[in-house]
PDB file of C-alpha atoms in Angstrom:
ATOM      1  CA  UNK A  13      14.865 -17.025 -21.981  1.00 38.00           C
ATOM      2  CA  UNK A  14      14.750 -14.232 -19.428  1.00 39.00           C
ATOM      3  CA  UNK A  15      13.521 -11.030 -20.982  1.00 41.00           C
ATOM      4  CA  UNK A  16      15.899  -8.308 -21.801  1.00 40.00           C
ATOM      5  CA  UNK A  17      15.697  -5.176 -19.627  1.00 42.00           C
ATOM      6  CA  UNK A  18      15.005  -7.051 -16.319  1.00 46.00           C
ATOM      7  CA  UNK A  19      18.543  -7.271 -14.219  1.00 40.00           C
ATOM      8  CA  UNK A  20      19.294  -9.394 -11.590  1.00 39.00           C
ATOM      9  CA  UNK A  21      18.713 -13.209 -10.743  1.00 40.00           C
ATOM     10  CA  UNK A  22      15.682 -14.747 -12.459  1.00 43.00           C
ATOM     11  CA  UNK A  23      15.498 -16.439  -9.304  1.00 43.00           C
ATOM     12  CA  UNK A  24      14.398 -13.371  -7.112  1.00 41.00           C
ATOM     13  CA  UNK A  25      15.617 -12.049  -3.949  1.00 41.00           C
ATOM     14  CA  UNK A  26      13.104 -14.820  -2.612  1.00 42.00           C
ATOM     15  CA  UNK A  27      15.857 -17.467  -1.367  1.00 38.00           C
ATOM     16  CA  UNK A  28      14.251 -16.972   1.825  1.00 43.00           C
ATOM     17  CA  UNK A  29      12.627 -19.168   4.323  1.00 43.00           C
ATOM     18  CA  UNK A  30       9.117 -18.436   5.831  1.00 46.00           C
ATOM     19  CA  UNK A  31      10.446 -17.838   9.289  1.00 49.00           C
ATOM     20  CA  UNK A  32       8.064 -15.399  10.563  1.00 48.00           C
ATOM     21  CA  UNK A  33      10.266 -14.345  13.503  1.00 47.00           C
ATOM     22  CA  UNK A  34      12.584 -12.547  10.902  1.00 48.00           C
ATOM     23  CA  UNK A  35       9.381 -10.377  10.036  1.00 46.00           C
ATOM     24  CA  UNK A  36       8.003  -9.345  13.433  1.00 55.00           C
ATOM     25  CA  UNK A  37       5.752 -12.231  13.403  1.00 54.00           C
ATOM     26  CA  UNK A  38       4.320 -11.416   9.842  1.00 49.00           C
ATOM     27  CA  UNK A  39       3.022 -14.397   7.796  1.00 49.00           C
ATOM     28  CA  UNK A  40       2.914 -14.769   4.045  1.00 47.00           C
ATOM     29  CA  UNK A  41      -0.465 -14.354   2.661  1.00 51.00           C
ATOM     30  CA  UNK A  42       0.397 -16.922   0.096  1.00 49.00           C
ATOM     31  CA  UNK A  43       3.217 -19.730   0.134  1.00 54.00           C
ATOM     32  CA  UNK A  44       6.613 -18.898  -1.252  1.00 52.00           C
ATOM     33  CA  UNK A  45       7.516 -20.717  -4.540  1.00 66.00           C
ATOM     34  CA  UNK A  46      10.742 -20.265  -6.235  1.00 72.00           C
ATOM     35  CA  UNK A  47      10.169 -18.326  -9.410  1.00 82.00           C
ATOM     36  CA  UNK A  48       7.007 -16.349  -7.975  1.00 93.00           C
ATOM     37  CA  UNK A  49       7.390 -12.721  -7.692  1.00 97.00           C
ATOM     38  CA  UNK A  50       5.095 -11.088  -5.198  1.00 97.00           C
ATOM     39  CA  UNK A  51       3.903  -7.925  -7.002  1.00 98.00           C
ATOM     40  CA  UNK A  52       1.994  -4.801  -5.860  1.00 98.00           C
ATOM     41  CA  UNK A  53       0.724  -1.560  -7.492  1.00 98.00           C
ATOM     42  CA  UNK A  54       0.466   1.414  -5.401  1.00 98.00           C
ATOM     43  CA  UNK A  55       0.909   5.302  -4.846  1.00 98.00           C
ATOM     44  CA  UNK A  56       4.008   6.062  -2.831  1.00 98.00           C
ATOM     45  CA  UNK A  57       3.876   8.692  -0.244  1.00 98.00           C
ATOM     46  CA  UNK A  58       6.978  10.406   0.996  1.00 96.00           C
ATOM     47  CA  UNK A  59       6.426  11.589   4.595  1.00 95.00           C
ATOM     48  CA  UNK A  60       7.389  14.908   5.669  1.00 93.00           C
ATOM     49  CA  UNK A  61       8.524  15.754   9.018  1.00 96.00           C
ATOM     50  CA  UNK A  62       5.362  17.042  10.211  1.00 96.00           C
ATOM     51  CA  UNK A  63       3.423  13.735   8.987  1.00 97.00           C
ATOM     52  CA  UNK A  64       5.961  11.982  11.126  1.00 97.00           C
ATOM     53  CA  UNK A  65       5.298  14.075  14.210  1.00 97.00           C
ATOM     54  CA  UNK A  66       1.528  13.171  13.719  1.00 98.00           C
ATOM     55  CA  UNK A  67       2.385   9.497  13.451  1.00 98.00           C
ATOM     56  CA  UNK A  68       4.360   9.526  16.563  1.00 98.00           C
ATOM     57  CA  UNK A  69       1.389  11.102  18.436  1.00 98.00           C
ATOM     58  CA  UNK A  70      -1.169   8.633  17.023  1.00 98.00           C
ATOM     59  CA  UNK A  71       1.178   5.628  17.670  1.00 98.00           C
ATOM     60  CA  UNK A  72       2.074   6.703  21.389  1.00 98.00           C
ATOM     61  CA  UNK A  73      -1.906   6.936  21.818  1.00 98.00           C
ATOM     62  CA  UNK A  74      -2.873   3.675  20.279  1.00 98.00           C
ATOM     63  CA  UNK A  75      -0.232   1.776  22.076  1.00 98.00           C
ATOM     64  CA  UNK A  76      -1.859   2.471  25.517  1.00 98.00           C
ATOM     65  CA  UNK A  77      -4.422   0.076  24.008  1.00 98.00           C
ATOM     66  CA  UNK A  78      -2.069  -2.280  21.980  1.00 98.00           C
ATOM     67  CA  UNK A  79       1.421  -1.990  23.309  1.00 98.00           C
ATOM     68  CA  UNK A  80       2.792  -4.092  20.416  1.00 97.00           C
ATOM     69  CA  UNK A  81       1.783  -1.806  17.709  1.00 98.00           C
ATOM     70  CA  UNK A  82       4.659  -0.908  15.172  1.00 98.00           C
ATOM     71  CA  UNK A  83       4.714   2.238  13.112  1.00 98.00           C
ATOM     72  CA  UNK A  84       5.170   1.799   9.427  1.00 98.00           C
ATOM     73  CA  UNK A  85       8.524   2.865   7.906  1.00 96.00           C
ATOM     74  CA  UNK A  86       7.166   3.453   4.592  1.00 97.00           C
ATOM     75  CA  UNK A  87       3.787   4.784   3.195  1.00 98.00           C
ATOM     76  CA  UNK A  88       1.693   4.183   0.302  1.00 98.00           C
ATOM     77  CA  UNK A  89      -1.973   3.920  -0.975  1.00 98.00           C
ATOM     78  CA  UNK A  90      -2.644   0.487  -2.566  1.00 98.00           C
ATOM     79  CA  UNK A  91      -4.313   0.181  -6.012  1.00 98.00           C
ATOM     80  CA  UNK A  92      -3.997  -3.553  -6.208  1.00 98.00           C
ATOM     81  CA  UNK A  93      -3.628  -6.508  -4.015  1.00 97.00           C
ATOM     82  CA  UNK A  94      -0.348  -8.325  -3.567  1.00 96.00           C
ATOM     83  CA  UNK A  95      -0.409 -10.869  -6.372  1.00 97.00           C
ATOM     84  CA  UNK A  96       2.022 -13.445  -7.738  1.00 97.00           C
ATOM     85  CA  UNK A  97       3.739 -13.036 -11.157  1.00 96.00           C
ATOM     86  CA  UNK A  98       5.969 -15.604 -12.749  1.00 96.00           C
ATOM     87  CA  UNK A  99       9.376 -13.889 -13.692  1.00 94.00           C
ATOM     88  CA  UNK A 100       8.551 -14.040 -17.551  1.00 94.00           C
ATOM     89  CA  UNK A 101       5.487 -12.167 -17.020  1.00 96.00           C
ATOM     90  CA  UNK A 102       7.020  -9.182 -15.427  1.00 97.00           C
ATOM     91  CA  UNK A 103       8.223  -7.190 -18.587  1.00 97.00           C
ATOM     92  CA  UNK A 104       4.839  -7.466 -20.393  1.00 98.00           C
ATOM     93  CA  UNK A 105       2.892  -6.709 -17.105  1.00 98.00           C
ATOM     94  CA  UNK A 106       4.766  -3.454 -16.689  1.00 98.00           C
ATOM     95  CA  UNK A 107       4.621  -2.593 -20.193  1.00 98.00           C
ATOM     96  CA  UNK A 108       0.892  -3.013 -20.062  1.00 98.00           C
ATOM     97  CA  UNK A 109       0.555  -0.911 -16.940  1.00 98.00           C
ATOM     98  CA  UNK A 110       2.858   1.908 -18.590  1.00 98.00           C
ATOM     99  CA  UNK A 111       0.399   1.972 -21.725  1.00 98.00           C
ATOM    100  CA  UNK A 112      -2.849   2.029 -19.520  1.00 98.00           C
ATOM    101  CA  UNK A 113      -1.531   4.578 -17.062  1.00 98.00           C
ATOM    102  CA  UNK A 114      -0.038   6.982 -19.350  1.00 97.00           C
ATOM    103  CA  UNK A 115      -2.955   9.434 -19.810  1.00 95.00           C
ATOM    104  CA  UNK A 116      -3.449   9.984 -16.042  1.00 97.00           C
ATOM    105  CA  UNK A 117      -2.622  13.513 -14.432  1.00 97.00           C
ATOM    106  CA  UNK A 118      -1.708  14.330 -11.087  1.00 97.00           C
ATOM    107  CA  UNK A 119      -4.356  14.704  -8.631  1.00 97.00           C
ATOM    108  CA  UNK A 120      -4.898  15.449  -5.023  1.00 97.00           C
ATOM    109  CA  UNK A 121      -6.295  13.187  -2.113  1.00 97.00           C
ATOM    110  CA  UNK A 122      -7.420  14.071   1.230  1.00 98.00           C
ATOM    111  CA  UNK A 123      -6.704  11.198   3.808  1.00 98.00           C
ATOM    112  CA  UNK A 124      -7.734  12.315   7.266  1.00 97.00           C
ATOM    113  CA  UNK A 125     -10.253   9.688   8.721  1.00 98.00           C
ATOM    114  CA  UNK A 126      -8.638   7.429  11.078  1.00 98.00           C
ATOM    115  CA  UNK A 127      -9.659   3.654  10.512  1.00 98.00           C
ATOM    116  CA  UNK A 128      -9.023   0.184  11.760  1.00 98.00           C
ATOM    117  CA  UNK A 129      -8.304  -2.582   9.191  1.00 98.00           C
ATOM    118  CA  UNK A 130      -7.232  -6.228   9.143  1.00 96.00           C
ATOM    119  CA  UNK A 131      -5.855  -8.275   6.316  1.00 94.00           C
ATOM    120  CA  UNK A 132      -7.874 -10.871   4.616  1.00 89.00           C
ATOM    121  CA  UNK A 133      -6.670 -13.895   6.736  1.00 92.00           C
ATOM    122  CA  UNK A 134      -6.751 -11.580  10.179  1.00 94.00           C
ATOM    123  CA  UNK A 135      -3.276 -12.291  10.837  1.00 96.00           C
ATOM    124  CA  UNK A 136      -2.543  -8.517  11.084  1.00 98.00           C
ATOM    125  CA  UNK A 137      -4.203  -5.461  12.194  1.00 98.00           C
ATOM    126  CA  UNK A 138      -3.368  -1.917  10.942  1.00 98.00           C
ATOM    127  CA  UNK A 139      -4.309   1.588  11.639  1.00 98.00           C
ATOM    128  CA  UNK A 140      -4.745   3.785   8.506  1.00 98.00           C
ATOM    129  CA  UNK A 141      -6.047   7.070   7.318  1.00 98.00           C
ATOM    130  CA  UNK A 142      -8.922   6.689   4.898  1.00 98.00           C
ATOM    131  CA  UNK A 143      -9.167   8.866   1.891  1.00 98.00           C
ATOM    132  CA  UNK A 144     -12.466  11.405   2.436  1.00 96.00           C
ATOM    133  CA  UNK A 145     -11.868  13.233  -1.089  1.00 96.00           C
ATOM    134  CA  UNK A 146     -10.387  11.868  -4.371  1.00 96.00           C
ATOM    135  CA  UNK A 147     -12.122   8.639  -4.383  1.00 96.00           C
ATOM    136  CA  UNK A 148     -13.216   8.975  -7.885  1.00 96.00           C
ATOM    137  CA  UNK A 149      -9.879   9.512  -9.333  1.00 97.00           C
ATOM    138  CA  UNK A 150      -8.453   6.509  -7.313  1.00 98.00           C
ATOM    139  CA  UNK A 151     -11.219   4.251  -8.794  1.00 98.00           C
ATOM    140  CA  UNK A 152     -10.318   5.354 -12.357  1.00 98.00           C
ATOM    141  CA  UNK A 153      -6.584   4.357 -11.603  1.00 98.00           C
ATOM    142  CA  UNK A 154      -8.051   0.909 -10.118  1.00 98.00           C
ATOM    143  CA  UNK A 155      -9.971   0.087 -13.078  1.00 98.00           C
ATOM    144  CA  UNK A 156      -6.950   0.301 -15.313  1.00 98.00           C
ATOM    145  CA  UNK A 157      -4.762  -1.501 -13.118  1.00 98.00           C
ATOM    146  CA  UNK A 158      -7.648  -4.180 -12.653  1.00 98.00           C
ATOM    147  CA  UNK A 159      -7.733  -4.406 -16.424  1.00 98.00           C
ATOM    148  CA  UNK A 160      -4.033  -5.325 -16.622  1.00 98.00           C
ATOM    149  CA  UNK A 161      -4.480  -7.797 -13.754  1.00 98.00           C
ATOM    150  CA  UNK A 162      -7.176  -9.496 -15.866  1.00 98.00           C
ATOM    151  CA  UNK A 163      -5.096  -9.758 -18.735  1.00 97.00           C
ATOM    152  CA  UNK A 164      -2.791 -12.219 -16.715  1.00 97.00           C
ATOM    153  CA  UNK A 165      -5.542 -13.845 -14.980  1.00 97.00           C
ATOM    154  CA  UNK A 166      -4.764 -12.238 -11.606  1.00 98.00           C
ATOM    155  CA  UNK A 167      -7.145 -11.228  -8.832  1.00 97.00           C
ATOM    156  CA  UNK A 168      -8.264  -7.694  -9.254  1.00 98.00           C
ATOM    157  CA  UNK A 169      -8.738  -5.164  -6.281  1.00 98.00           C
ATOM    158  CA  UNK A 170     -11.500  -5.238  -3.758  1.00 94.00           C
ATOM    159  CA  UNK A 171     -14.930  -4.188  -4.401  1.00 93.00           C
ATOM    160  CA  UNK A 172     -15.814  -0.923  -2.906  1.00 93.00           C
ATOM    161  CA  UNK A 173     -12.383  -0.483  -1.522  1.00 96.00           C
ATOM    162  CA  UNK A 174     -11.409   1.620   1.477  1.00 97.00           C
ATOM    163  CA  UNK A 175      -8.367   3.651  -0.027  1.00 98.00           C
ATOM    164  CA  UNK A 176      -6.224   4.492   2.860  1.00 98.00           C
ATOM    165  CA  UNK A 177      -2.496   4.990   4.055  1.00 98.00           C
ATOM    166  CA  UNK A 178      -1.354   2.437   6.620  1.00 98.00           C
ATOM    167  CA  UNK A 179       0.358   4.109   9.676  1.00 98.00           C
ATOM    168  CA  UNK A 180       0.947   1.182  12.136  1.00 98.00           C
ATOM    169  CA  UNK A 181       0.436  -2.560  12.516  1.00 98.00           C
ATOM    170  CA  UNK A 182       0.570  -5.493  14.812  1.00 98.00           C
ATOM    171  CA  UNK A 183       0.207  -9.222  14.847  1.00 98.00           C
ATOM    172  CA  UNK A 184      -3.251 -10.791  15.121  1.00 97.00           C
ATOM    173  CA  UNK A 185      -6.535  -9.502  15.041  1.00 98.00           C
ATOM    174  CA  UNK A 186      -6.727  -6.828  17.704  1.00 98.00           C
ATOM    175  CA  UNK A 187      -9.238  -4.609  16.047  1.00 98.00           C
ATOM    176  CA  UNK A 188     -11.704  -4.925  18.876  1.00 97.00           C
ATOM    177  CA  UNK A 189      -9.213  -3.130  21.097  1.00 98.00           C
ATOM    178  CA  UNK A 190      -8.253  -0.301  18.707  1.00 98.00           C
ATOM    179  CA  UNK A 191     -12.034   0.448  17.475  1.00 97.00           C
ATOM    180  CA  UNK A 192     -14.491   2.623  19.712  1.00 97.00           C
ATOM    181  CA  UNK A 193     -12.887   4.723  22.276  1.00 98.00           C
ATOM    182  CA  UNK A 194      -9.182   4.534  20.888  1.00 98.00           C
ATOM    183  CA  UNK A 195     -10.462   5.233  17.482  1.00 98.00           C
ATOM    184  CA  UNK A 196     -12.217   8.342  18.644  1.00 98.00           C
ATOM    185  CA  UNK A 197      -9.160   9.556  20.667  1.00 98.00           C
ATOM    186  CA  UNK A 198      -7.030   9.150  17.552  1.00 98.00           C
ATOM    187  CA  UNK A 199      -9.350  10.778  15.270  1.00 98.00           C
ATOM    188  CA  UNK A 200      -9.414  13.794  17.852  1.00 98.00           C
ATOM    189  CA  UNK A 201      -5.701  14.082  17.334  1.00 98.00           C
ATOM    190  CA  UNK A 202      -5.755  14.097  13.715  1.00 98.00           C
ATOM    191  CA  UNK A 203      -8.427  16.859  13.944  1.00 97.00           C
ATOM    192  CA  UNK A 204      -6.540  18.905  16.355  1.00 97.00           C
ATOM    193  CA  UNK A 205      -3.230  18.426  14.786  1.00 96.00           C
ATOM    194  CA  UNK A 206      -1.750  21.838  13.624  1.00 92.00           C
ATOM    195  CA  UNK A 207      -2.084  22.258   9.934  1.00 87.00           C
ATOM    196  CA  UNK A 208      -3.438  18.875   9.538  1.00 91.00           C
ATOM    197  CA  UNK A 209      -5.944  19.898   6.764  1.00 90.00           C
ATOM    198  CA  UNK A 210      -2.863  21.001   4.606  1.00 92.00           C
ATOM    199  CA  UNK A 211      -0.725  18.038   5.796  1.00 94.00           C
ATOM    200  CA  UNK A 212      -3.187  15.499   4.688  1.00 97.00           C
ATOM    201  CA  UNK A 213      -3.939  16.903   1.422  1.00 97.00           C
ATOM    202  CA  UNK A 214      -1.858  14.960  -0.630  1.00 97.00           C
ATOM    203  CA  UNK A 215      -0.558  15.372  -4.322  1.00 97.00           C
ATOM    204  CA  UNK A 216       0.137  11.996  -6.254  1.00 98.00           C
ATOM    205  CA  UNK A 217       2.932  12.391  -8.672  1.00 97.00           C
ATOM    206  CA  UNK A 218       3.651   8.881  -9.548  1.00 98.00           C
ATOM    207  CA  UNK A 219       2.427   5.400  -9.524  1.00 98.00           C
ATOM    208  CA  UNK A 220       4.717   2.467  -8.489  1.00 98.00           C
ATOM    209  CA  UNK A 221       4.977  -1.335  -9.041  1.00 98.00           C
ATOM    210  CA  UNK A 222       6.967  -3.452  -6.862  1.00 98.00           C
ATOM    211  CA  UNK A 223       7.640  -6.998  -8.184  1.00 97.00           C
ATOM    212  CA  UNK A 224       9.978  -8.968  -5.929  1.00 95.00           C
ATOM    213  CA  UNK A 225      12.996  -6.655  -5.557  1.00 94.00           C
ATOM    214  CA  UNK A 226      12.500  -4.702  -8.576  1.00 96.00           C
ATOM    215  CA  UNK A 227      10.558  -1.266  -8.471  1.00 97.00           C
ATOM    216  CA  UNK A 228       8.791   0.364 -11.705  1.00 98.00           C
ATOM    217  CA  UNK A 229       7.817   4.035 -11.659  1.00 98.00           C
ATOM    218  CA  UNK A 230       5.087   5.569 -13.828  1.00 98.00           C
ATOM    219  CA  UNK A 231       4.974   9.164 -13.473  1.00 97.00           C
ATOM    220  CA  UNK A 232       1.542  11.168 -13.733  1.00 97.00           C
ATOM    221  CA  UNK A 233       1.218  13.956 -16.090  1.00 95.00           C
TER     222      UNK A 233
END
């Protein structure tokens, strides 16, 4: 039976097709299967007006190298890969996360290093702000999240992760166009942006888990 406390149709919002044209050309990292819920654990970042101003400058400059770049609409720092949960696993998965993360306190990170990323199958390229301070606390969080993933025999996070907040993306592997001169220009914009040292010092206050169309929040103490 479907677990109590999970509202909505046991067959998720995923009565969807894999038509990539509906998603800006994005391609699923794994095939859709009814009853599978794409699940992701992350730290949400609520962008302030000044951050959006910086984002606009960065994307505008980067588009002179890759015109197809699109700015992200929501921002986060990942603590897990996107994994697949069966519907009846969601409640115990979230309960285990809540237990393991209960002792963690709020903390700061500095995300001020521009870096170019591609996803594992090279179907998308990203520009992100990599964390330069706060790495140790993030590794501690990932260790606990990995422990939950292992309980459910799911893939853990990357070894030696580059923690970052993605800013913009495009379809395909266009990292060659964005690295080098473009990357240097973007870093100069970040370094010269007014109050960037204050703006990019981020306090994390909660962890979230998104599974299908459901969100679960874990406040930090």
